[in-house]
Amino acid sequence: MKKLKFWGRHSSLVLLLSVAGLVVDQIAKFWAVAHFSGGGIPTIPVGPFLDLVLVWNKGVSYGFFQQTTELGRWGLAAFTVVASVFIWFWSARASNRLEGFCLGLVLSGALSNGFDRLYYGQVVDYLYFHVGEFSWYVFNLADAWIVIGAAGLLLDTLFIGKNKDSRP
């Protein structure tokens, strides 16, 4: 059985990215809560496809698995802690910089949304993407970090990783 590693070759990168992503998202969330909670302007257009809004999300990314009870809230918070620990140990074994970078993004998103769940009891979403009649979910940078990181991990696994030549 292999021994669990707490720190690896790319752990500094993962730590830097996870802290930076957490801080950037929390600053944006703090601004959104402070700006929109006063009952002023309900939306701020940033461009033809993007608005800033405030939506409280009691679920996970993009509003899935809505939790309306304290048990649900703390269950999601506990899941976030377990997932974050798993991601950290995975990152200690990252085989290349891209894998470490992507795990740092995923970890920053998990930590930022987890912080919201603990502090507010729900997640602060503030980015509303839309094109014409098409409307996407309201999300936050933490959600974007998770999606970008997961997509990068998939690319690394399928095309870039150290074992790519041995795949069918």
XYZ file of C-alpha atoms in Angstrom:
168
model
C 0.000 0.000 0.000
C 1.311 3.455 -0.899
C 1.762 6.014 1.832
C -0.418 9.138 1.596
C 1.596 12.210 0.678
C 0.614 15.565 2.146
C 3.014 17.686 0.056
C 4.218 17.064 -3.472
C 6.101 18.611 -6.347
C 3.205 20.856 -7.403
C 1.711 21.575 -3.964
C 3.048 25.156 -3.896
C 1.242 25.888 -7.163
C -1.969 24.295 -5.860
C -1.764 26.258 -2.607
C -1.088 29.559 -4.409
C -3.937 29.056 -6.887
C -6.417 27.860 -4.298
C -5.747 30.851 -2.031
C -5.717 33.358 -4.925
C -8.941 31.969 -6.419
C -10.609 31.957 -3.004
C -9.613 35.577 -2.319
C -10.692 36.884 -5.750
C -14.071 35.140 -5.554
C -14.682 36.228 -1.951
C -13.906 39.866 -2.818
C -16.409 39.698 -5.693
C -19.010 38.067 -3.428
C -18.455 40.633 -0.681
C -18.973 43.394 -3.245
C -22.134 41.741 -4.627
C -23.675 41.284 -1.179
C -22.774 44.839 -0.109
C -23.965 46.390 -3.378
C -27.182 44.474 -4.006
C -28.450 43.857 -0.459
C -29.496 47.476 -0.031
C -32.403 47.076 -2.452
C -30.880 49.400 -5.034
C -30.330 48.492 -8.665
C -31.315 44.815 -9.125
C -28.892 44.185 -11.986
C -25.837 45.813 -13.532
C -25.230 45.126 -17.230
C -21.527 44.460 -17.869
C -21.929 43.793 -21.576
C -24.478 42.459 -24.033
C -24.185 38.918 -22.590
C -23.318 39.401 -18.917
C -25.033 41.060 -15.949
C -24.063 41.311 -12.293
C -26.878 40.244 -9.961
C -27.282 38.717 -6.509
C -28.774 35.240 -6.127
C -28.604 33.112 -2.986
C -28.001 29.459 -3.863
C -28.742 26.763 -1.272
C -27.549 23.991 -3.594
C -24.312 23.182 -5.364
C -22.996 24.518 -8.671
C -25.688 26.017 -10.875
C -28.386 25.439 -8.247
C -28.409 21.635 -8.316
C -29.400 19.717 -5.149
C -31.128 22.594 -3.341
C -31.002 22.170 0.453
C -33.681 23.886 2.521
C -32.835 22.468 5.951
C -29.935 22.970 8.337
C -29.109 19.279 7.967
C -28.782 19.764 4.204
C -26.650 22.866 4.667
C -24.243 21.134 7.059
C -24.268 17.994 4.932
C -23.075 19.994 1.926
C -20.512 21.768 4.117
C -19.192 18.404 5.347
C -19.061 17.107 1.772
C -17.048 20.196 0.796
C -14.521 19.533 3.561
C -14.136 15.881 2.563
C -13.847 16.778 -1.139
C -11.266 19.487 -0.380
C -9.116 17.072 1.634
C -9.365 14.517 -1.178
C -8.371 17.153 -3.764
C -5.404 18.242 -1.613
C -4.061 14.687 -1.295
C -4.632 14.150 -5.018
C -2.683 17.336 -5.735
C 0.262 16.063 -3.666
C 0.548 13.263 -6.236
C 0.022 15.484 -9.314
C 2.296 14.276 -12.093
C 2.546 17.526 -14.055
C 2.018 21.260 -13.731
C -1.275 21.244 -15.666
C -2.754 18.698 -13.272
C -1.590 20.793 -10.305
C -2.977 23.971 -11.890
C -6.370 22.368 -12.521
C -6.554 20.884 -9.026
C -5.727 24.328 -7.601
C -8.672 25.798 -9.513
C -11.062 23.079 -8.352
C -9.867 23.426 -4.759
C -10.251 27.223 -4.798
C -13.828 26.901 -6.040
C -14.707 24.261 -3.470
C -13.190 26.292 -0.632
C -14.860 29.551 -1.659
C -18.329 28.046 -2.021
C -17.757 26.071 1.184
C -16.877 29.280 3.018
C -20.143 30.836 1.807
C -22.113 27.828 3.013
C -20.551 28.102 6.471
C -20.747 31.906 6.744
C -24.039 32.721 4.976
C -25.766 29.340 5.043
C -25.911 29.467 1.242
C -23.696 30.346 -1.709
C -23.489 33.833 -3.224
C -23.951 33.787 -7.016
C -23.536 36.986 -9.012
C -22.714 36.345 -12.703
C -25.673 36.074 -15.084
C -24.839 35.006 -18.642
C -27.469 35.352 -21.378
C -27.663 35.561 -25.172
C -30.903 36.794 -26.688
C -33.659 34.533 -25.347
C -31.126 32.006 -24.041
C -30.513 32.366 -20.328
C -27.792 30.520 -18.409
C -27.723 29.919 -14.676
C -26.489 32.578 -12.295
C -23.093 31.444 -11.047
C -19.912 32.768 -9.456
C -16.187 32.650 -10.140
C -15.811 29.663 -7.805
C -18.192 27.690 -10.047
C -16.159 28.777 -13.075
C -12.893 27.711 -11.375
C -14.390 24.253 -10.700
C -15.639 23.807 -14.276
C -12.391 25.058 -15.864
C -10.308 22.899 -13.529
C -12.430 19.797 -14.180
C -12.253 20.364 -17.951
C -8.473 20.748 -17.713
C -8.196 17.524 -15.700
C -10.223 15.735 -18.359
C -7.949 17.086 -21.109
C -4.880 16.106 -19.119
C -6.225 12.602 -18.567
C -7.249 12.031 -22.185
C -4.508 13.775 -24.147
C -1.635 15.211 -22.142
C -0.880 13.079 -19.060
C 2.154 10.851 -18.679
C 0.344 7.712 -19.853
C -1.273 9.162 -22.978
C 0.723 6.939 -25.353
C -0.503 3.756 -23.676
C -4.186 4.605 -24.154
C -6.185 2.971 -26.968
